[in-house]
Short mmCIF file of C-alpha atoms and ligand atoms in Angstrom, two decimals:
data_model
loop_
_atom_site.label_atom_id
_atom_site.label_comp_id
_atom_site.label_asym_id
_atom_site.label_seq_id
_atom_site.Cartn_x
_atom_site.Cartn_y
_atom_site.Cartn_z
CA UNK N 1 -1.47 19.26 -0.51
CA UNK N 2 1.84 21.63 0.30
CA UNK N 3 4.62 20.19 -1.69
CA UNK N 4 7.57 18.75 -0.22
CA UNK N 5 10.13 20.58 -2.43
CA UNK N 6 13.94 21.56 -1.32
CA UNK N 7 13.08 24.66 -0.54
CA UNK N 8 10.31 24.03 1.87
CA UNK N 9 12.59 22.25 3.55
CA UNK N 10 15.19 24.73 3.44
CA UNK N 11 12.55 27.11 4.88
CA UNK N 12 10.92 25.21 7.52
CA UNK N 13 14.75 24.66 8.97
CA UNK N 14 15.43 27.82 8.90
CA UNK N 15 12.75 27.97 10.65
CA UNK N 16 12.97 26.12 13.11
CA UNK N 17 16.32 27.10 14.13
CA UNK N 18 15.55 30.29 14.91
CA UNK N 19 15.78 29.74 18.80
CA UNK N 20 11.31 30.01 19.16
CA UNK N 21 10.83 26.84 20.72
CA UNK N 22 8.06 24.85 19.53
CA UNK N 23 5.30 22.99 21.63
CA UNK N 24 6.63 18.80 20.47
CA UNK N 25 9.99 18.21 17.69
CA UNK N 26 9.00 14.91 16.61
CA UNK N 27 12.87 12.61 15.52
CA UNK N 28 12.06 10.07 12.99
CA UNK N 29 10.15 10.48 9.61
CA UNK N 30 8.25 6.69 9.69
CA UNK N 31 5.45 5.88 10.37
CA UNK N 32 4.93 6.29 13.81
CA UNK N 33 6.24 9.76 13.87
CA UNK N 34 4.61 11.18 10.73
CA UNK N 35 1.59 10.06 13.05
CA UNK N 36 2.96 11.28 16.33
CA UNK N 37 3.66 14.79 13.84
CA UNK N 38 0.04 15.13 12.59
CA UNK N 39 -1.73 14.39 15.16
CA UNK N 40 0.14 17.38 17.43
CA UNK N 41 -0.16 19.85 14.11
CA UNK N 42 -3.78 19.06 13.87
CA UNK N 43 -4.74 19.45 17.37
CA UNK N 44 -2.81 22.73 16.35
CA UNK N 45 0.15 22.91 18.37
CA UNK N 46 4.07 23.42 16.53
CA UNK N 47 4.79 20.66 15.46
CA UNK N 48 9.05 19.96 13.79
CA UNK N 49 9.47 16.39 12.20
CA UNK N 50 13.17 15.38 11.61
CA UNK N 51 13.79 12.80 9.57
CA UNK N 52 18.14 11.33 8.62
CA UNK N 53 17.27 9.92 5.86
CA UNK N 54 13.60 9.60 3.60
CA UNK N 55 10.44 9.64 5.16
CA UNK N 56 9.62 6.17 5.13
CA UNK N 57 13.59 4.61 3.99
CA UNK N 58 13.28 2.44 7.21
CA UNK N 59 11.21 0.23 8.69
CA UNK N 60 7.94 2.14 7.10
CA UNK N 61 8.54 1.12 3.24
CA UNK N 62 9.86 -2.62 3.94
CA UNK N 63 7.09 -4.19 5.45
CA UNK N 64 4.24 -6.59 4.00
CA UNK N 65 1.96 -3.94 3.14
CA UNK N 66 -1.50 -4.90 5.82
CA UNK N 67 -3.43 -2.79 6.40
CA UNK N 68 -4.99 -6.35 8.79
CA UNK N 69 -6.15 -6.75 12.15
CA UNK N 70 -3.72 -9.72 12.42
CA UNK N 71 -5.58 -13.18 12.15
CA UNK N 72 -3.00 -14.96 14.14
CA UNK N 73 -3.74 -12.89 17.13
CA UNK N 74 -7.24 -13.95 17.95
CA UNK N 75 -4.93 -17.07 18.24
CA UNK N 76 -2.64 -16.15 21.60
CA UNK N 77 -6.04 -14.90 22.37
CA UNK N 78 -5.55 -10.97 22.19
CA UNK N 79 -8.85 -9.90 21.33
CA UNK N 80 -8.18 -5.97 22.33
CA UNK N 81 -5.64 -6.11 19.93
CA UNK N 82 -6.76 -7.51 16.94
CA UNK N 83 -10.28 -5.01 17.52
CA UNK N 84 -8.25 -2.32 18.34
CA UNK N 85 -6.10 -2.66 15.15
CA UNK N 86 -9.43 -4.31 12.94
CA UNK N 87 -11.42 0.59 13.63
CA UNK N 88 -8.08 1.58 12.52
CA UNK N 89 -8.30 -0.70 9.31
CA UNK N 90 -11.80 0.21 8.99
CA UNK N 91 -10.56 4.66 9.77
CA UNK N 92 -8.65 4.14 7.22
CA UNK N 93 -10.46 2.12 4.28
CA UNK N 94 -13.50 4.66 5.58
CA UNK N 95 -12.56 7.87 5.94
CA UNK N 96 -8.50 9.00 6.23
CA UNK N 97 -7.77 7.45 3.31
CA UNK N 98 -9.60 5.79 1.42
CA UNK N 99 -7.65 6.37 -1.08
CA UNK N 100 -4.43 4.73 -0.31
CA UNK N 101 -6.21 1.76 1.29
CA UNK N 102 -7.97 -1.05 -0.55
CA UNK N 103 -9.77 -4.75 0.32
CA UNK N 104 -7.21 -7.97 -1.06
CA UNK N 105 -9.39 -11.32 -0.61
CA UNK N 106 -6.97 -14.06 0.96
CA UNK N 107 -7.02 -18.32 0.65
CA UNK N 108 -6.19 -20.01 3.78
CA UNK N 109 -6.24 -23.43 1.90
CA UNK N 110 -7.71 -26.29 4.97
CA UNK N 111 -5.13 -29.58 4.81
CA UNK N 112 -7.23 -31.50 7.56
CA UNK N 113 -11.08 -32.34 7.25
CA UNK N 114 -13.64 -31.82 9.72
CA UNK N 115 -11.07 -29.93 13.21
CA UNK N 116 -9.60 -27.10 10.43
CA UNK N 117 -12.16 -26.18 8.75
CA UNK N 118 -14.17 -25.77 12.07
CA UNK N 119 -11.40 -24.12 13.82
CA UNK N 120 -10.04 -21.86 11.41
CA UNK N 121 -14.14 -20.89 10.72
CA UNK N 122 -14.49 -19.98 13.69
CA UNK N 123 -11.72 -17.99 13.98
CA UNK N 124 -12.77 -15.52 10.19
CA UNK N 125 -15.85 -15.69 11.57
CA UNK N 126 -14.81 -13.87 14.91
CA UNK N 127 -12.17 -11.55 12.95
CA UNK N 128 -15.45 -10.39 11.04
CA UNK N 129 -17.26 -9.27 13.73
CA UNK N 130 -14.74 -7.71 16.17
CA UNK N 131 -14.72 -5.78 12.23
CA UNK N 132 -18.38 -5.94 13.04
CA UNK N 133 -18.85 -4.91 15.93
CA UNK N 134 -15.97 -2.13 15.29
CA UNK N 135 -17.96 -0.44 13.12
CA UNK N 136 -15.42 -1.05 10.80
CA UNK N 137 -16.83 -3.87 7.94
CA UNK N 138 -18.34 -1.87 5.93
CA UNK N 139 -16.92 -1.97 1.89
CA UNK N 140 -15.28 -5.69 2.57
CA UNK N 141 -16.98 -8.66 1.72
CA UNK N 142 -17.72 -11.45 4.32
CA UNK N 143 -15.49 -14.32 4.56
CA UNK N 144 -16.93 -18.08 3.05
CA UNK N 145 -15.91 -21.20 2.97
CA UNK N 146 -15.22 -23.30 0.52
CA UNK N 147 -14.82 -26.48 -1.16
CA UNK N 148 -11.68 -28.14 -2.80
CA UNK N 149 -13.70 -27.17 -6.62
CA UNK N 150 -14.05 -23.57 -5.00
CA UNK N 151 -10.38 -23.37 -3.47
CA UNK N 152 -9.13 -24.08 -7.39
CA UNK N 153 -11.18 -22.45 -9.78
CA UNK N 154 -10.21 -19.17 -7.63
CA UNK N 155 -6.66 -20.28 -7.30
CA UNK N 156 -5.92 -23.24 -9.70
CA UNK N 157 -2.40 -22.40 -9.55
CA UNK N 158 -2.56 -24.06 -6.87
CA UNK N 159 -1.89 -27.88 -6.58
CA UNK N 160 -4.85 -30.58 -5.60
CA UNK N 161 -3.55 -32.62 -3.16
CA UNK N 162 -2.06 -29.88 -1.29
CA UNK N 163 -5.78 -28.58 0.34
CA UNK N 164 -9.07 -30.35 1.16
CA UNK N 165 -11.04 -27.16 0.78
CA UNK N 166 -9.57 -23.14 2.32
CA UNK N 167 -11.58 -19.83 3.53
CA UNK N 168 -11.44 -16.40 2.03
CA UNK N 169 -11.26 -13.59 3.91
CA UNK N 170 -11.44 -10.29 3.40
CA UNK N 171 -8.14 -7.91 4.73
CA UNK N 172 -6.32 -4.07 3.23
CA UNK N 173 -3.24 -3.14 1.95
CA UNK N 174 -1.27 -0.52 0.57
CA UNK N 175 1.83 1.16 -0.17
CA UNK N 176 2.78 1.85 3.38
CA UNK N 177 6.10 4.12 2.29
CA UNK N 178 2.84 6.88 -0.46
CA UNK N 179 1.37 6.20 3.01
CA UNK N 180 3.95 8.13 5.05
CA UNK N 181 4.40 9.91 2.87
CA UNK N 182 1.12 11.47 2.60
CA UNK N 183 0.75 11.67 7.11
CA UNK N 184 4.46 13.99 6.48
CA UNK N 185 2.36 16.14 3.32
CA UNK N 186 -0.95 16.43 5.59
CA UNK N 187 1.19 17.46 8.54
CA UNK N 188 3.22 20.18 6.71
CA UNK N 189 -0.24 20.90 5.37
CA UNK N 190 -1.52 22.02 9.19
CA UNK N 191 1.67 23.93 9.52
CA UNK N 192 4.06 21.48 10.71
CA UNK N 193 7.68 21.95 10.06
CA UNK N 194 9.37 18.94 8.42
CA UNK N 195 12.94 18.18 6.70
CA UNK N 196 14.47 15.28 5.24
CA UNK N 197 18.23 14.63 5.11
CA UNK N 198 18.49 16.60 9.23
CA UNK N 199 19.72 14.16 11.79
CA UNK N 200 19.71 14.70 15.36
CA UNK N 201 22.49 14.82 16.81
CA UNK N 202 22.96 14.86 20.47
CA UNK N 203 19.76 16.15 22.81
CA UNK N 204 19.02 19.76 24.53
CA UNK N 205 19.47 19.88 27.83
CA UNK N 206 17.65 22.32 30.78
CA UNK N 207 19.07 20.71 34.38
CA UNK N 208 17.11 17.50 34.32
CA UNK N 209 15.07 18.98 31.58
CA UNK N 210 15.25 18.01 27.93
CA UNK N 211 14.97 21.53 25.64
CA UNK N 212 15.57 20.57 22.24
CA UNK N 213 17.68 17.62 19.80
CA UNK N 214 20.81 19.05 18.14
CA UNK N 215 20.53 18.34 13.94
CA UNK N 216 22.90 18.15 11.44
CA UNK N 217 21.55 19.42 7.57
CA UNK N 218 23.02 16.41 5.23
CA UNK N 219 22.49 18.57 2.91
CA UNK N 220 24.18 22.06 3.50
CA UNK N 221 26.99 20.41 5.90
CA UNK N 222 25.49 23.50 8.76
CA UNK N 223 24.03 22.30 12.34
CA UNK N 224 21.16 23.83 14.72
CA UNK N 225 19.65 23.77 17.94
CA UNK N 226 16.01 22.93 17.78
CA UNK N 227 13.94 23.91 21.10
CA UNK N 228 10.77 22.18 22.39
CA UNK N 229 8.84 21.71 25.35
CA UNK N 230 8.47 18.23 24.59
CA UNK N 231 10.86 15.50 22.13
CA UNK N 232 9.19 12.68 21.01
CA UNK N 233 11.47 10.01 19.02
CA UNK N 234 10.32 7.72 17.02
CA UNK N 235 13.06 6.54 15.98
CA UNK N 236 11.55 2.91 15.46
CA UNK N 237 15.03 0.46 15.23
CA UNK N 238 17.02 3.12 15.45
CA UNK N 239 15.67 3.68 19.50
CA UNK N 240 18.26 2.23 21.52
CA UNK N 241 21.29 4.18 19.14
CA UNK N 242 18.38 7.77 19.85
CA UNK N 243 18.28 7.60 23.16
CA UNK N 244 22.30 6.70 24.12
CA UNK N 245 22.08 10.69 22.88
CA UNK N 246 20.23 11.55 26.20
CA UNK N 247 23.54 9.60 27.76
CA UNK N 248 21.39 8.57 30.66
CA UNK N 249 19.94 4.66 30.57
CA UNK N 250 16.86 3.81 27.98
CA UNK N 251 13.77 2.52 30.01
CA UNK N 252 13.77 -0.02 27.22
CA UNK N 253 15.74 -1.21 24.84
CA UNK N 254 14.26 -2.15 21.20
CA UNK N 255 16.21 -4.98 19.00
CA UNK N 256 15.61 -5.81 15.10
CA UNK N 257 13.74 -8.64 14.05
CA UNK N 258 14.38 -9.28 9.78
CA UNK N 259 11.34 -9.40 7.42
CA UNK N 260 12.43 -10.16 3.90
CA UNK N 261 10.12 -10.60 0.64
CA UNK N 262 10.18 -11.81 -2.54
CA UNK N 263 8.44 -9.19 -5.25
CA UNK N 264 7.77 -11.97 -8.00
CA UNK N 265 6.04 -11.45 -12.17
CA UNK N 266 1.99 -11.84 -11.00
CA UNK N 267 1.61 -14.47 -13.82
CA UNK N 268 4.46 -16.71 -11.34
CA UNK N 269 0.99 -17.78 -9.60
CA UNK N 270 -2.11 -18.61 -10.91
CA UNK N 271 -4.60 -17.47 -8.58
CA UNK N 272 -7.51 -14.51 -8.83
CA UNK N 273 -6.45 -14.10 -4.51
CA UNK N 274 -3.85 -13.33 -1.63
CA UNK N 275 -2.86 -16.88 0.18
CA UNK N 276 -2.34 -16.77 3.61
CA UNK N 277 -0.26 -20.39 4.44
CA UNK N 278 0.56 -21.81 7.91
CA UNK N 279 4.58 -22.05 8.74
CA UNK N 280 5.98 -23.74 11.70
CA UNK N 281 6.60 -20.59 13.90
CA UNK N 282 3.80 -18.20 11.62
CA UNK N 283 1.90 -17.43 8.49
CA UNK N 284 3.48 -16.94 4.97
CA UNK N 285 1.52 -14.26 2.41
CA UNK N 286 1.82 -14.68 -1.14
CA UNK N 287 -0.01 -11.21 -1.75
CA UNK N 288 -1.20 -9.16 -4.83
CA UNK N 289 0.85 -6.07 -5.65
CA UNK N 290 0.65 -4.64 -8.85
CA UNK N 291 1.68 -6.41 -11.58
CA UNK N 292 3.54 -8.85 -8.72
CA UNK N 293 2.78 -10.99 -6.11
CA UNK N 294 4.91 -9.89 -2.66
CA UNK N 295 5.77 -13.08 -0.20
CA UNK N 296 7.12 -13.00 3.12
CA UNK N 297 8.33 -13.29 4.90
CA UNK N 298 10.28 -14.27 7.94
CA UNK N 299 11.65 -13.83 11.40
CA UNK N 300 15.37 -13.25 12.18
CA UNK N 301 17.57 -11.27 14.07
CA UNK N 302 19.56 -8.86 12.86
CA UNK N 303 22.91 -7.66 13.78
CA UNK N 304 24.56 -5.62 11.10
CA UNK N 305 24.35 -2.17 9.27
CA UNK N 306 20.49 -1.12 10.71
CA UNK N 307 20.34 1.12 7.65
CA UNK N 308 21.48 -1.55 5.24
CA UNK N 309 19.12 -4.90 6.06
CA UNK N 310 19.63 -7.77 3.26
CA UNK N 311 18.49 -10.84 3.23
CA UNK N 312 20.58 -14.47 3.03
CA UNK N 313 20.38 -17.25 0.86
CA UNK N 314 18.69 -18.82 3.48
CA UNK N 315 15.98 -16.37 3.47
CA UNK N 316 15.04 -16.14 -0.45
CA UNK N 317 15.36 -20.50 0.63
CA UNK N 318 12.94 -20.02 2.33
CA UNK N 319 10.33 -18.14 1.36
CA UNK N 320 10.66 -20.60 -2.58
CA UNK N 321 10.61 -24.10 -0.14
CA UNK N 322 7.74 -23.43 1.92
CA UNK N 323 5.55 -21.87 -1.06
CA UNK N 324 6.17 -23.61 -3.16
CA UNK N 325 4.28 -26.63 -1.10
CA UNK N 326 0.87 -25.24 -2.35
CA UNK N 327 2.01 -24.90 -5.90
CA UNK N 328 1.87 -26.63 -9.13
CA UNK N 329 4.16 -25.22 -10.66
CA UNK N 330 7.46 -23.90 -8.68
CA UNK N 331 8.97 -20.22 -8.26
CA UNK N 332 12.47 -20.41 -8.91
CA UNK N 333 15.54 -18.22 -8.37
CA UNK N 334 15.31 -16.85 -11.82
CA UNK N 335 11.37 -15.53 -11.38
CA UNK N 336 11.67 -13.75 -8.57
CA UNK N 337 12.36 -9.74 -9.74
CA UNK N 338 13.12 -8.69 -7.00
CA UNK N 339 13.88 -9.30 -2.91
CA UNK N 340 13.75 -6.77 0.45
CA UNK N 341 14.53 -6.68 3.44
CA UNK N 342 13.17 -4.56 6.91
CA UNK N 343 13.27 -4.61 10.11
CA UNK N 344 10.48 -5.24 13.43
CA UNK N 345 11.28 -2.30 15.93
CA UNK N 346 10.92 -5.67 19.35
CA UNK N 347 11.02 -4.54 22.75
CA UNK N 348 13.77 -7.07 24.02
CA UNK N 349 14.16 -8.76 27.10
CA UNK N 350 10.77 -10.38 26.96
CA UNK N 351 11.54 -13.75 24.86
CA UNK N 352 14.72 -15.27 22.81
CA UNK N 353 12.24 -15.95 19.31
CA UNK N 354 11.60 -12.98 18.17
CA UNK N 355 8.45 -14.62 16.41
CA UNK N 356 7.41 -14.72 19.67
CA UNK N 357 8.22 -11.02 21.21
CA UNK N 358 4.90 -8.63 21.76
CA UNK N 359 4.03 -6.21 18.86
CA UNK N 360 3.11 -3.72 20.07
CA UNK N 361 4.75 -0.15 21.61
CA UNK N 362 5.10 1.72 24.39
CA UNK N 363 5.27 4.79 25.29
CA UNK N 364 7.83 5.88 27.81
CA UNK N 365 8.89 9.11 29.74
CA UNK N 366 12.92 8.31 31.04
CA UNK N 367 13.03 12.38 31.08
CA UNK N 368 11.28 15.21 32.17
CA UNK N 369 10.81 16.95 27.90
CA UNK N 370 11.45 13.91 26.07
CA UNK N 371 9.23 10.81 24.57
CA UNK N 372 10.43 7.83 23.89
CA UNK N 373 6.66 6.00 21.93
CA UNK N 374 9.63 2.37 20.95
CA UNK N 375 8.78 -1.64 18.84
CA UNK N 376 5.35 -0.35 17.00
CA UNK N 377 6.00 -2.86 15.20
CA UNK N 378 2.09 -2.54 15.28
CA UNK N 379 -0.52 -5.37 15.94
CA UNK N 380 -0.69 -5.65 12.17
CA UNK N 381 1.66 -6.90 11.42
CA UNK N 382 2.27 -9.96 9.25
C1 FAD O 1 8.77 -7.26 7.39
C2 FAD O 1 8.06 -6.53 8.00
C3 FAD O 1 6.71 -6.57 7.58
C4 FAD O 1 5.69 -5.65 8.06
N1 FAD O 1 4.40 -6.49 7.79
C5 FAD O 1 4.54 -5.20 8.10
C6 FAD O 1 2.48 -5.82 7.80
O1 FAD O 1 2.17 -5.76 7.49
N2 FAD O 1 1.31 -4.70 8.56
C7 FAD O 1 1.79 -3.16 9.23
O2 FAD O 1 0.54 -2.36 9.39
N3 FAD O 1 3.06 -3.51 9.63
C8 FAD O 1 3.74 -4.24 9.54
N4 FAD O 1 5.09 -3.81 10.03
C9 FAD O 1 5.48 -3.03 10.91
C10 FAD O 1 5.52 -1.59 9.96
O3 FAD O 1 5.72 -2.01 9.63
C11 FAD O 1 6.49 -0.59 11.42
O4 FAD O 1 5.01 -1.29 12.51
C12 FAD O 1 6.36 0.64 11.09
O5 FAD O 1 7.26 0.83 9.93
C13 FAD O 1 7.54 0.55 12.00
O6 FAD O 1 7.55 2.76 11.65
P1 FAD O 1 8.64 3.29 12.67
O7 FAD O 1 7.79 4.80 12.35
O8 FAD O 1 8.53 3.27 13.99
O9 FAD O 1 10.40 3.32 12.43
P2 FAD O 1 11.30 3.42 10.96
O10 FAD O 1 9.47 3.30 9.59
O11 FAD O 1 11.99 2.86 10.64
O12 FAD O 1 11.57 5.14 11.11
C14 FAD O 1 11.70 5.11 11.56
C15 FAD O 1 12.92 7.06 11.68
O13 FAD O 1 13.40 6.64 11.92
C16 FAD O 1 15.10 7.90 11.06
N5 FAD O 1 15.93 7.70 11.74
C17 FAD O 1 16.35 7.29 12.51
N6 FAD O 1 17.32 7.99 13.44
C18 FAD O 1 17.08 9.34 13.46
C19 FAD O 1 18.29 10.44 14.46
N7 FAD O 1 18.83 10.31 14.36
N8 FAD O 1 17.52 11.20 13.76
C20 FAD O 1 16.91 11.43 12.59
N9 FAD O 1 15.88 10.00 12.03
C21 FAD O 1 16.05 9.14 12.33
C22 FAD O 1 14.98 6.27 10.08
O14 FAD O 1 15.49 6.94 9.48
C23 FAD O 1 13.30 6.24 10.40
O15 FAD O 1 12.71 6.51 8.84
C24 FAD O 1 5.97 -4.77 9.45
C25 FAD O 1 7.50 -4.36 9.28
C26 FAD O 1 8.06 -6.14 8.85
C27 FAD O 1 9.90 -5.58 9.58
#
C-alpha cells in the first residue's frame, strides 16, 4: 500500500500542476471525495484528490462510526434507502473492508407491554429480512427478543423500571477517519495523485466550461493550477463556500446540522452490548468503542466556524439527561473524558427542522465540467 508521505504529497502536487489534463479532479478529502477518487481511478481514469486540511478532518472523523441501514428510516417507510444501506453494510463487512468494519450488538429497551414489542419487533424483523434479501446478512446474528431478565443480564447497568423487555439486533461499526484514509491510500496505490493541505481557492474557466481548479499548497505556499476534464466538488458542509468560488448561483444549498458525542470510560456503564434509546425526536446511541462508550448524538443548527464545531453545555446536558433516564448509576460530567462535534451536510430548504431534512445525497452538474455531490449525510446516520 502506498504511503501518504510528505514526499509523495510533493510529487502529487508537482504532477498535478505540470500542465497535464487529468480526467477527474476531486475537491474534498472526506469519505465522499475519497470514495469518488477511488471509484474513478479503479475505472482507469487519471485522478487528482485535493484536501484543504487533513484527510477526514471534516465530518468524516466525527460521526457515530456506524455502518448501518438506519433502522429509524423504516419508520419513515423509506425501504429503498434502508435496503441500499444494508447492502453496502454487507459489502463492507464481507468484501471491501472486513479488517475495519465489525459487527456491533444493540439492545433496544421496550417500555410498553404488547404493542411496542409487536411494533418494534416487526421493525427489526423487517431490518433483518431486508438485509437477508440484499444478500448481505452473512456474519451478523439475527435479532432476538429478550425478557426483562434477559435484557438485564446483557445490560445490568439498566434500571429495572426502565424496561419491560428488549430487542437485541446487530449492526456494524468502523473507525470513520481510518476508513477514509484507507480509501485515499488505496486510490493512491492505483495511481491517483493525492494531496492534503492543498486548498482549492478558485476554478479555472474556459468559456462556459470549468476546466480545472486553482490550488494553494498550504505547506509550501505555492499556487498551482490543476487542469481536469471533470471537477467533482465533494466538500460536504463547505459546498456553498466552494460553489461560491465558481461564481454562479448553486442549484441547491447545504446547511450544517451539528451532532455531538460524549466519550466515557467503559466501566461507567455496565453493559455487554450497545444501546439504542428513543428520544422525543430521534434516537440516542450508546456505542462500545474500545475501552470507552460513545454516547450520541444531538441535532441542532450550526452557523459558526465550520472547521471548529463545538459542543455547548446544553448539548452535553441533553445527552447526559437522556442516557441517565435508563441507568442505575448516572453518568456525570466528571465521567466524560472527551467530547467531539461534527456537522452533517444537509440539503436545505426542505424543512426547518434539521432532523427532518433529507439524509440522502444529491449529485448535480451546475456547469459543464463540474459535478457537485451535496448532502451526502448518509442513510446510515444515527
Ligand atoms: C454527528 C454525526 C454522526 C454521524 N453518524 C454517522 C454514522 O454513524 N454512520 C454514517 O455512515 N454516517 C454518519 N454521519 C454522516 C457522515 O459522517 C457524513 O455523511 C460524511 O462524513 C460526509 O462526508 P463528506 O466527505 O461529504 O464531508 P467531509 O468529511 O466534511 O469532507 C469534506 C472535506 O472537504 C474539505 N474542503 C472544504 N473546502 C475545501 C477546499 N476549498 N479545498 C479542498 N478541500 C476542501 C474539508 O476540509 C473536508 O475534509 C454522521 C455525521 C454526523 C455529523
